[in-house]
Amino acid sequence: MAEPEIPDGFLEGYAQILGEAAASGRRPTREELDARRDLGRQAAEAGHQLRALVRMHLAETRAAWPDAAHGATPASVAASTDSVLAAVEQAVDAFADGFERAQRLTVRREEAARREFIDDLLYGRSNLGRLAERATRFGLRLSRAHAVAVAAGPEAYTETDAVPRQVEAALLARFGGRKILLTTKDGRMVCIAPGSQPDVLRYFAKQAHAATDGGRVAVGRAHRGPGGVVQSYDEALDALDLADRMDLDDPVLYAGDLLVYPVLTRDRQAMADLVRSELGPLQKARGGAEPLLRTLSVYFDAGCVAAETARRLSLSVRALTYRLERIHQLTGSDPTDPMHRYTLQTAVIGARLLDWPAKEV
């Protein structure tokens, strides 16, 4: 696409500066340089390219170059040339300075507007209709379903840090034409993508996991509308929190796969009663409840396979069998009995979610 034509007004006063520099050798005045800066600012605000503007000044320099006076000596011609070139340098430098100042101010304003939009989007603030209008400016159509992925690493990140920029570069190289918003929030990387394009978030999760040296990524479910983004974002954050409390090893977590946990804790009081009644007696064991609770947790995670459980706990199968029997004696529930297993496993999950026995329930 051809660049827009640049008005000649941005050269106002430039030829006069060159002519007077050649005639008298004087440098541009402060007022003249301030005028050049103001023209540079106007050019930036009009959306022109600095390279094209500099090229325009150089072309005008050639066209308006003052001819040497007839009969002038080589020394006077050289002095005139030096004065004109010095004036060109100062005038173009002032113009570029005004242009770059305006661009930096525009960038800062754009960054502030983007950050404000992201905060409103992820916190569910602002009028939803107005939020949807603003979203189009950043490549999102909130009338459609979107899903959010959140990546947490060993340190807090900002958008200008190397890790987020590395992940962003990988995403742009792979999905340059997609409507994707990548940002950071509270030290975590956040990727928002259309719900119809799960491959984007899978790739983001892969890149973020690698870039953060094994960090964890959670992906919320796709939801429609402006409020759907914050809902998906909250689901991803809840999944990260759940992974920490449940000691989940998966590097990538999908909120849709973890729905059983919020269901189990929806009635917190009922879950606390279950933990106290089923697992409370374990506190009578030598060493407290924690060793036997961990035994149960690993036993269920290992699919109730004794040999695998013993290996993970660095125990002999005989020692593991003794622990399971001790749990049966204390609680009255046999972990090896399918009739008792579901209740015990649910109580163990509840203990993890409620951080029992570290905290009273």
mmCIF file of C-alpha atoms in Angstrom:
data_model
loop_
_atom_site.group_PDB
_atom_site.id
_atom_site.type_symbol
_atom_site.label_atom_id
_atom_site.label_comp_id
_atom_site.label_asym_id
_atom_site.label_seq_id
_atom_site.Cartn_x
_atom_site.Cartn_y
_atom_site.Cartn_z
ATOM 1 C CA MET A 1 0.000 0.000 0.000
ATOM 2 C CA ALA A 2 1.349 3.424 -0.978
ATOM 3 C CA GLU A 3 2.305 5.767 1.827
ATOM 4 C CA PRO A 4 -0.017 8.780 2.275
ATOM 5 C CA GLU A 5 1.212 11.959 0.597
ATOM 6 C CA ILE A 6 3.023 14.256 3.002
ATOM 7 C CA PRO A 7 1.920 17.903 2.872
ATOM 8 C CA ASP A 8 4.568 20.468 2.001
ATOM 9 C CA GLY A 9 3.616 22.381 5.141
ATOM 10 C CA PHE A 10 6.044 20.257 7.171
ATOM 11 C CA LEU A 11 8.884 22.006 5.291
ATOM 12 C CA GLU A 12 7.672 25.483 6.246
ATOM 13 C CA GLY A 13 10.621 27.802 6.859
ATOM 14 C CA TYR A 14 13.208 25.135 6.015
ATOM 15 C CA ALA A 15 14.455 26.669 2.737
ATOM 16 C CA GLN A 16 14.732 30.086 4.401
ATOM 17 C CA ILE A 17 16.962 28.572 7.136
ATOM 18 C CA LEU A 18 19.265 27.128 4.448
ATOM 19 C CA GLY A 19 19.388 30.372 2.470
ATOM 20 C CA GLU A 20 20.310 32.497 5.444
ATOM 21 C CA ALA A 21 22.903 29.960 6.581
ATOM 22 C CA ALA A 22 24.564 30.199 3.170
ATOM 23 C CA ALA A 23 24.386 33.992 3.038
ATOM 24 C CA SER A 24 25.528 34.875 6.533
ATOM 25 C CA GLY A 25 26.736 31.609 8.062
ATOM 26 C CA ARG A 26 24.326 31.973 10.964
ATOM 27 C CA ARG A 27 22.875 28.945 12.747
ATOM 28 C CA PRO A 28 19.120 28.427 13.190
ATOM 29 C CA THR A 29 17.682 30.398 16.090
ATOM 30 C CA ARG A 30 15.988 28.828 19.096
ATOM 31 C CA GLU A 31 12.601 29.980 17.790
ATOM 32 C CA GLU A 32 13.286 28.344 14.426
ATOM 33 C CA LEU A 33 14.333 25.069 16.046
ATOM 34 C CA ASP A 34 11.259 25.117 18.293
ATOM 35 C CA ALA A 35 9.133 25.586 15.170
ATOM 36 C CA ARG A 36 10.853 22.562 13.578
ATOM 37 C CA ARG A 37 10.106 20.479 16.707
ATOM 38 C CA ASP A 38 6.471 21.518 16.594
ATOM 39 C CA LEU A 39 6.236 20.486 12.945
ATOM 40 C CA GLY A 40 7.814 17.138 13.843
ATOM 41 C CA ARG A 41 5.194 16.643 16.541
ATOM 42 C CA GLN A 42 2.409 17.443 14.084
ATOM 43 C CA ALA A 43 3.838 14.985 11.554
ATOM 44 C CA ALA A 44 3.924 12.198 14.140
ATOM 45 C CA GLU A 45 0.352 12.905 15.211
ATOM 46 C CA ALA A 46 -0.698 12.819 11.545
ATOM 47 C CA GLY A 47 0.694 9.281 11.286
ATOM 48 C CA HIS A 48 3.533 9.885 8.824
ATOM 49 C CA GLN A 49 6.755 7.874 8.861
ATOM 50 C CA LEU A 50 9.948 9.509 10.057
ATOM 51 C CA ARG A 51 11.983 7.892 7.296
ATOM 52 C CA ALA A 52 9.761 9.441 4.626
ATOM 53 C CA LEU A 53 9.907 12.811 6.360
ATOM 54 C CA VAL A 54 13.725 12.784 6.504
ATOM 55 C CA ARG A 55 13.807 11.793 2.839
ATOM 56 C CA MET A 56 11.520 14.756 2.107
ATOM 57 C CA HIS A 57 13.908 17.116 3.937
ATOM 58 C CA LEU A 58 16.912 15.785 2.025
ATOM 59 C CA ALA A 59 15.111 16.222 -1.278
ATOM 60 C CA GLU A 60 14.240 19.796 -0.311
ATOM 61 C CA THR A 61 17.866 20.377 0.674
ATOM 62 C CA ARG A 62 18.995 19.406 -2.825
ATOM 63 C CA ALA A 63 16.289 21.469 -4.473
ATOM 64 C CA ALA A 64 16.799 24.600 -2.371
ATOM 65 C CA TRP A 65 20.579 24.419 -2.028
ATOM 66 C CA PRO A 66 21.821 28.008 -2.348
ATOM 67 C CA ASP A 67 24.068 28.538 -5.391
ATOM 68 C CA ALA A 68 27.525 29.902 -4.698
ATOM 69 C CA ALA A 69 27.865 33.574 -5.477
ATOM 70 C CA HIS A 70 29.470 34.329 -8.862
ATOM 71 C CA GLY A 71 33.185 34.797 -8.511
ATOM 72 C CA ALA A 72 33.265 33.469 -4.931
ATOM 73 C CA THR A 73 36.537 32.010 -3.821
ATOM 74 C CA PRO A 74 36.818 28.261 -3.074
ATOM 75 C CA ALA A 75 37.342 29.099 0.594
ATOM 76 C CA SER A 76 34.102 31.103 0.813
ATOM 77 C CA VAL A 77 32.181 28.360 -1.026
ATOM 78 C CA ALA A 78 33.517 25.775 1.428
ATOM 79 C CA ALA A 79 32.514 27.981 4.365
ATOM 80 C CA SER A 80 29.029 28.427 2.909
ATOM 81 C CA THR A 81 28.659 24.678 2.373
ATOM 82 C CA ASP A 82 29.743 23.966 5.938
ATOM 83 C CA SER A 83 27.205 26.487 7.298
ATOM 84 C CA VAL A 84 24.370 24.985 5.219
ATOM 85 C CA LEU A 85 25.182 21.442 6.270
ATOM 86 C CA ALA A 86 25.318 22.517 9.929
ATOM 87 C CA ALA A 87 21.911 24.169 9.514
ATOM 88 C CA VAL A 88 20.531 21.000 7.869
ATOM 89 C CA GLU A 89 21.819 18.916 10.753
ATOM 90 C CA GLN A 90 20.242 21.151 13.417
ATOM 91 C CA ALA A 91 16.946 21.630 11.599
ATOM 92 C CA VAL A 92 16.415 17.930 10.822
ATOM 93 C CA ASP A 93 17.536 16.926 14.309
ATOM 94 C CA ALA A 94 15.001 19.303 15.896
ATOM 95 C CA PHE A 95 12.255 18.008 13.592
ATOM 96 C CA ALA A 96 13.096 14.375 14.485
ATOM 97 C CA ASP A 97 13.232 15.249 18.189
ATOM 98 C CA GLY A 98 9.693 16.657 18.077
ATOM 99 C CA PHE A 99 8.525 13.618 16.098
ATOM 100 C CA GLU A 100 10.056 11.112 18.550
ATOM 101 C CA ARG A 101 8.750 12.938 21.627
ATOM 102 C CA ALA A 102 5.238 12.788 20.201
ATOM 103 C CA GLN A 103 5.653 9.091 19.390
ATOM 104 C CA ARG A 104 6.877 8.276 22.906
ATOM 105 C CA LEU A 105 3.920 10.134 24.383
ATOM 106 C CA THR A 106 1.555 8.234 22.078
ATOM 107 C CA VAL A 107 3.123 4.910 23.048
ATOM 108 C CA ARG A 108 2.784 5.715 26.746
ATOM 109 C CA ARG A 109 -0.861 6.647 26.223
ATOM 110 C CA GLU A 110 -1.471 3.434 24.265
ATOM 111 C CA GLU A 111 0.198 1.368 26.974
ATOM 112 C CA ALA A 112 -1.862 3.045 29.683
ATOM 113 C CA ALA A 113 -5.086 2.506 27.713
ATOM 114 C CA ARG A 114 -4.175 -1.138 27.078
ATOM 115 C CA ARG A 115 -3.382 -1.780 30.734
ATOM 116 C CA GLU A 116 -6.612 -0.096 31.832
ATOM 117 C CA PHE A 117 -8.573 -2.226 29.367
ATOM 118 C CA ILE A 118 -6.889 -5.437 30.556
ATOM 119 C CA ASP A 119 -7.576 -4.597 34.210
ATOM 120 C CA ASP A 120 -11.225 -3.861 33.447
ATOM 121 C CA LEU A 121 -11.523 -7.020 31.343
ATOM 122 C CA LEU A 122 -9.981 -9.417 33.851
ATOM 123 C CA TYR A 123 -11.641 -7.880 36.892
ATOM 124 C CA GLY A 124 -15.050 -7.601 35.224
ATOM 125 C CA ARG A 125 -15.176 -3.847 35.752
ATOM 126 C CA SER A 126 -16.693 -1.188 33.496
ATOM 127 C CA ASN A 127 -19.923 -1.279 31.528
ATOM 128 C CA LEU A 128 -19.970 -4.532 29.549
ATOM 129 C CA GLY A 129 -21.216 -2.855 26.382
ATOM 130 C CA ARG A 130 -18.475 -0.222 26.553
ATOM 131 C CA LEU A 131 -15.929 -2.937 27.339
ATOM 132 C CA ALA A 132 -16.930 -4.843 24.204
ATOM 133 C CA GLU A 133 -16.483 -1.670 22.133
ATOM 134 C CA ARG A 134 -13.022 -1.061 23.547
ATOM 135 C CA ALA A 135 -12.066 -4.702 22.952
ATOM 136 C CA THR A 136 -12.217 -4.344 19.171
ATOM 137 C CA ARG A 137 -9.324 -1.892 19.380
ATOM 138 C CA PHE A 138 -7.189 -4.695 20.828
ATOM 139 C CA GLY A 139 -8.314 -7.401 18.423
ATOM 140 C CA LEU A 140 -11.021 -9.093 20.524
ATOM 141 C CA ARG A 141 -14.678 -9.590 19.615
ATOM 142 C CA LEU A 142 -16.269 -10.232 22.990
ATOM 143 C CA SER A 143 -19.632 -11.187 21.514
ATOM 144 C CA ARG A 144 -17.956 -14.528 20.798
ATOM 145 C CA ALA A 145 -16.738 -17.121 23.272
ATOM 146 C CA HIS A 146 -13.196 -16.751 24.622
ATOM 147 C CA ALA A 147 -10.987 -18.838 26.870
ATOM 148 C CA VAL A 148 -8.102 -17.715 29.072
ATOM 149 C CA ALA A 149 -4.860 -19.458 29.949
ATOM 150 C CA VAL A 150 -2.692 -18.333 32.871
ATOM 151 C CA ALA A 151 0.970 -19.308 33.285
ATOM 152 C CA ALA A 152 2.790 -19.053 36.612
ATOM 153 C CA GLY A 153 6.562 -19.340 36.761
ATOM 154 C CA PRO A 154 9.239 -19.190 39.430
ATOM 155 C CA GLU A 155 9.211 -15.388 39.377
ATOM 156 C CA ALA A 156 6.826 -12.520 38.694
ATOM 157 C CA TYR A 157 6.722 -11.228 35.118
ATOM 158 C CA THR A 158 5.875 -7.944 33.427
ATOM 159 C CA GLU A 159 5.121 -7.475 29.740
ATOM 160 C CA THR A 160 8.616 -6.132 29.023
ATOM 161 C CA ASP A 161 10.461 -9.074 30.600
ATOM 162 C CA ALA A 162 12.331 -11.533 28.390
ATOM 163 C CA VAL A 163 10.126 -14.557 29.140
ATOM 164 C CA PRO A 164 6.766 -13.001 28.118
ATOM 165 C CA ARG A 165 8.395 -11.479 25.032
ATOM 166 C CA GLN A 166 9.819 -14.876 24.086
ATOM 167 C CA VAL A 167 6.409 -16.516 24.422
ATOM 168 C CA GLU A 168 4.738 -13.687 22.497
ATOM 169 C CA ALA A 169 7.251 -14.001 19.648
ATOM 170 C CA ALA A 170 6.550 -17.730 19.394
ATOM 171 C CA LEU A 171 2.788 -17.154 19.318
ATOM 172 C CA LEU A 172 3.010 -14.402 16.686
ATOM 173 C CA ALA A 173 5.251 -16.565 14.508
ATOM 174 C CA ARG A 174 2.739 -19.426 14.693
ATOM 175 C CA PHE A 175 -0.580 -17.539 14.775
ATOM 176 C CA GLY A 176 0.185 -14.113 13.330
ATOM 177 C CA GLY A 177 -3.289 -13.644 11.849
ATOM 178 C CA ARG A 178 -5.293 -14.809 14.872
ATOM 179 C CA LYS A 179 -7.118 -12.532 17.318
ATOM 180 C CA ILE A 180 -4.984 -13.150 20.413
ATOM 181 C CA LEU A 181 -4.251 -10.955 23.422
ATOM 182 C CA LEU A 182 -1.137 -11.770 25.434
ATOM 183 C CA THR A 183 -0.384 -9.823 28.596
ATOM 184 C CA THR A 184 0.723 -10.153 32.207
ATOM 185 C CA LYS A 185 -1.328 -9.785 35.362
ATOM 186 C CA ASP A 186 -0.138 -10.024 38.973
ATOM 187 C CA GLY A 187 3.175 -11.487 37.838
ATOM 188 C CA ARG A 188 1.619 -14.216 35.661
ATOM 189 C CA MET A 189 1.375 -14.484 31.884
ATOM 190 C CA VAL A 190 -2.156 -14.394 30.494
ATOM 191 C CA CYS A 191 -3.312 -15.427 27.031
ATOM 192 C CA ILE A 192 -6.848 -14.718 25.777
ATOM 193 C CA ALA A 193 -7.957 -16.487 22.606
ATOM 194 C CA PRO A 194 -11.225 -17.345 20.839
ATOM 195 C CA GLY A 195 -12.885 -20.397 22.341
ATOM 196 C CA SER A 196 -13.097 -21.937 18.876
ATOM 197 C CA GLN A 197 -9.280 -22.038 18.654
ATOM 198 C CA PRO A 198 -8.061 -24.282 21.496
ATOM 199 C CA ASP A 199 -4.836 -24.932 19.565
ATOM 200 C CA VAL A 200 -3.720 -21.384 20.434
ATOM 201 C CA LEU A 201 -3.930 -21.958 24.195
ATOM 202 C CA ARG A 202 -2.345 -25.404 23.910
ATOM 203 C CA TYR A 203 0.598 -23.856 22.089
ATOM 204 C CA PHE A 204 0.764 -21.017 24.600
ATOM 205 C CA ALA A 205 0.838 -23.577 27.420
ATOM 206 C CA LYS A 206 3.669 -25.475 25.729
ATOM 207 C CA GLN A 207 5.740 -22.344 25.137
ATOM 208 C CA ALA A 208 5.084 -20.879 28.597
ATOM 209 C CA HIS A 209 5.938 -24.153 30.335
ATOM 210 C CA ALA A 210 9.253 -24.306 28.470
ATOM 211 C CA ALA A 211 10.099 -20.600 28.847
ATOM 212 C CA THR A 212 9.485 -20.641 32.619
ATOM 213 C CA ASP A 213 11.633 -23.757 33.146
ATOM 214 C CA GLY A 214 8.728 -25.958 34.131
ATOM 215 C CA GLY A 215 6.163 -23.421 35.266
ATOM 216 C CA ARG A 216 2.523 -24.436 35.491
ATOM 217 C CA VAL A 217 -0.262 -23.354 33.129
ATOM 218 C CA ALA A 218 -4.010 -23.479 33.740
ATOM 219 C CA VAL A 219 -6.658 -23.085 31.051
ATOM 220 C CA GLY A 220 -10.189 -21.915 31.827
ATOM 221 C CA ARG A 221 -13.250 -23.009 29.894
ATOM 222 C CA ALA A 222 -14.586 -20.951 26.988
ATOM 223 C CA HIS A 223 -17.423 -18.556 27.853
ATOM 224 C CA ARG A 224 -19.348 -16.094 25.719
ATOM 225 C CA GLY A 225 -19.611 -12.327 26.123
ATOM 226 C CA PRO A 226 -17.530 -9.689 27.973
ATOM 227 C CA GLY A 227 -18.203 -11.396 31.297
ATOM 228 C CA GLY A 228 -17.057 -14.700 29.840
ATOM 229 C CA VAL A 229 -13.416 -13.634 29.770
ATOM 230 C CA VAL A 230 -13.273 -12.852 33.494
ATOM 231 C CA GLN A 231 -15.141 -16.103 34.231
ATOM 232 C CA SER A 232 -12.589 -18.138 32.273
ATOM 233 C CA TYR A 233 -9.742 -16.180 33.893
ATOM 234 C CA ASP A 234 -11.110 -16.920 37.382
ATOM 235 C CA GLU A 235 -11.387 -20.603 36.505
ATOM 236 C CA ALA A 236 -7.739 -20.672 35.434
ATOM 237 C CA LEU A 237 -6.633 -18.956 38.655
ATOM 238 C CA ASP A 238 -8.717 -21.382 40.731
ATOM 239 C CA ALA A 239 -7.102 -24.290 38.903
ATOM 240 C CA LEU A 240 -3.610 -22.991 39.742
ATOM 241 C CA ASP A 241 -4.579 -22.575 43.389
ATOM 242 C CA LEU A 242 -6.126 -26.044 43.441
ATOM 243 C CA ALA A 243 -2.984 -27.563 41.939
ATOM 244 C CA ASP A 244 -0.899 -26.098 44.762
ATOM 245 C CA ARG A 245 -3.249 -27.358 47.469
ATOM 246 C CA MET A 246 -3.692 -30.787 45.910
ATOM 247 C CA ASP A 247 -0.012 -31.242 44.930
ATOM 248 C CA LEU A 248 -1.055 -31.947 41.353
ATOM 249 C CA ASP A 249 1.904 -32.748 39.109
ATOM 250 C CA ASP A 250 0.364 -31.915 35.727
ATOM 251 C CA PRO A 251 2.196 -29.011 34.021
ATOM 252 C CA VAL A 252 -0.986 -28.017 32.169
ATOM 253 C CA LEU A 253 -4.350 -28.029 33.936
ATOM 254 C CA TYR A 254 -7.762 -27.667 32.320
ATOM 255 C CA ALA A 255 -10.534 -26.235 34.482
ATOM 256 C CA GLY A 256 -13.034 -28.502 32.738
ATOM 257 C CA ASP A 257 -11.175 -31.555 34.052
ATOM 258 C CA LEU A 258 -11.210 -30.309 37.650
ATOM 259 C CA LEU A 259 -14.912 -29.575 38.099
ATOM 260 C CA VAL A 260 -15.272 -32.337 40.680
ATOM 261 C CA TYR A 261 -13.214 -30.360 43.203
ATOM 262 C CA PRO A 262 -15.394 -27.241 43.425
ATOM 263 C CA VAL A 263 -18.407 -29.561 43.558
ATOM 264 C CA LEU A 264 -16.907 -31.356 46.538
ATOM 265 C CA THR A 265 -16.210 -28.109 48.381
ATOM 266 C CA ARG A 266 -19.440 -26.319 47.506
ATOM 267 C CA ASP A 267 -20.779 -27.331 50.932
ATOM 268 C CA ARG A 268 -17.680 -26.587 52.970
ATOM 269 C CA GLN A 269 -19.290 -27.470 56.291
ATOM 270 C CA ALA A 270 -20.373 -30.882 55.035
ATOM 271 C CA MET A 271 -16.870 -31.564 53.736
ATOM 272 C CA ALA A 272 -15.329 -30.474 57.047
ATOM 273 C CA ASP A 273 -17.683 -32.854 58.906
ATOM 274 C CA LEU A 274 -16.624 -35.699 56.608
ATOM 275 C CA VAL A 275 -12.924 -35.000 57.168
ATOM 276 C CA ARG A 276 -13.341 -34.854 60.940
ATOM 277 C CA SER A 277 -15.445 -38.013 61.161
ATOM 278 C CA GLU A 278 -13.456 -40.131 58.705
ATOM 279 C CA LEU A 279 -9.898 -38.921 59.243
ATOM 280 C CA GLY A 280 -10.002 -37.313 62.681
ATOM 281 C CA PRO A 281 -9.109 -40.617 64.426
ATOM 282 C CA LEU A 282 -5.783 -40.655 62.544
ATOM 283 C CA GLN A 283 -4.571 -37.944 64.930
ATOM 284 C CA LYS A 284 -4.339 -40.624 67.635
ATOM 285 C CA ALA A 285 -1.564 -42.394 65.711
ATOM 286 C CA ARG A 286 2.057 -42.072 66.769
ATOM 287 C CA GLY A 287 3.415 -39.100 64.826
ATOM 288 C CA GLY A 288 -0.033 -37.636 64.246
ATOM 289 C CA ALA A 289 -2.300 -37.875 61.240
ATOM 290 C CA GLU A 290 0.033 -36.570 58.560
ATOM 291 C CA PRO A 291 2.063 -39.784 57.796
ATOM 292 C CA LEU A 292 -1.052 -41.935 57.484
ATOM 293 C CA LEU A 293 -2.893 -39.236 55.524
ATOM 294 C CA ARG A 294 -0.005 -39.101 53.061
ATOM 295 C CA THR A 295 -0.084 -42.894 52.818
ATOM 296 C CA LEU A 296 -3.745 -42.785 51.868
ATOM 297 C CA SER A 297 -3.169 -39.968 49.379
ATOM 298 C CA VAL A 298 -0.356 -41.791 47.584
ATOM 299 C CA TYR A 299 -2.299 -45.083 47.711
ATOM 300 C CA PHE A 300 -5.273 -43.540 45.907
ATOM 301 C CA ASP A 301 -3.042 -41.650 43.447
ATOM 302 C CA ALA A 302 -1.316 -44.949 42.601
ATOM 303 C CA GLY A 303 -4.626 -46.574 41.729
ATOM 304 C CA CYS A 304 -4.714 -48.552 44.996
ATOM 305 C CA VAL A 305 -1.814 -50.700 43.775
ATOM 306 C CA ALA A 306 0.202 -51.703 46.846
ATOM 307 C CA ALA A 307 3.540 -52.285 45.089
ATOM 308 C CA GLU A 308 3.451 -48.936 43.297
ATOM 309 C CA THR A 309 2.378 -47.135 46.482
ATOM 310 C CA ALA A 310 5.222 -48.721 48.448
ATOM 311 C CA ARG A 311 7.708 -47.674 45.762
ATOM 312 C CA ARG A 312 6.502 -44.057 45.796
ATOM 313 C CA LEU A 313 6.699 -43.933 49.593
ATOM 314 C CA SER A 314 10.058 -45.748 49.702
ATOM 315 C CA LEU A 315 8.516 -48.464 51.901
ATOM 316 C CA SER A 316 8.395 -52.211 51.729
ATOM 317 C CA VAL A 317 5.049 -53.712 50.761
ATOM 318 C CA ARG A 318 4.893 -55.242 54.246
ATOM 319 C CA ALA A 319 5.344 -51.799 55.884
ATOM 320 C CA LEU A 320 2.684 -50.362 53.632
ATOM 321 C CA THR A 321 0.290 -53.178 54.529
ATOM 322 C CA TYR A 322 0.863 -52.432 58.214
ATOM 323 C CA ARG A 323 0.000 -48.757 57.670
ATOM 324 C CA LEU A 324 -3.204 -49.595 55.802
ATOM 325 C CA GLU A 325 -4.230 -51.943 58.574
ATOM 326 C CA ARG A 326 -3.485 -49.264 61.167
ATOM 327 C CA ILE A 327 -5.722 -46.834 59.227
ATOM 328 C CA HIS A 328 -8.468 -49.472 59.270
ATOM 329 C CA GLN A 329 -8.098 -49.914 63.018
ATOM 330 C CA LEU A 330 -8.266 -46.196 63.759
ATOM 331 C CA THR A 331 -10.999 -45.126 61.345
ATOM 332 C CA GLY A 332 -13.040 -48.285 60.971
ATOM 333 C CA SER A 333 -12.775 -47.912 57.199
ATOM 334 C CA ASP A 334 -10.674 -50.319 55.131
ATOM 335 C CA PRO A 335 -8.807 -48.589 52.257
ATOM 336 C CA THR A 336 -8.593 -51.908 50.415
ATOM 337 C CA ASP A 337 -12.347 -52.442 50.535
ATOM 338 C CA PRO A 338 -14.163 -50.885 47.532
ATOM 339 C CA MET A 339 -17.172 -50.210 49.781
ATOM 340 C CA HIS A 340 -15.085 -47.991 52.069
ATOM 341 C CA ARG A 341 -12.662 -46.657 49.479
ATOM 342 C CA TYR A 342 -14.852 -43.937 47.956
ATOM 343 C CA THR A 343 -15.669 -42.353 51.315
ATOM 344 C CA LEU A 344 -12.047 -42.398 52.413
ATOM 345 C CA GLN A 345 -10.794 -40.994 49.124
ATOM 346 C CA THR A 346 -13.357 -38.198 49.199
ATOM 347 C CA ALA A 347 -12.289 -37.359 52.752
ATOM 348 C CA VAL A 348 -8.619 -37.304 51.687
ATOM 349 C CA ILE A 349 -9.440 -34.907 48.852
ATOM 350 C CA GLY A 350 -11.365 -32.751 51.319
ATOM 351 C CA ALA A 351 -8.398 -32.761 53.705
ATOM 352 C CA ARG A 352 -6.154 -31.472 50.919
ATOM 353 C CA LEU A 353 -8.601 -28.782 49.913
ATOM 354 C CA LEU A 354 -9.119 -27.665 53.510
ATOM 355 C CA ASP A 355 -5.415 -27.975 54.407
ATOM 356 C CA TRP A 356 -6.174 -30.410 57.221
ATOM 357 C CA PRO A 357 -4.619 -31.289 59.648
ATOM 358 C CA ALA A 358 -2.440 -28.152 59.471
ATOM 359 C CA LYS A 359 -5.637 -26.141 59.932
ATOM 360 C CA GLU A 360 -8.574 -27.006 62.101
ATOM 361 C CA VAL A 361 -11.813 -27.698 60.251
#
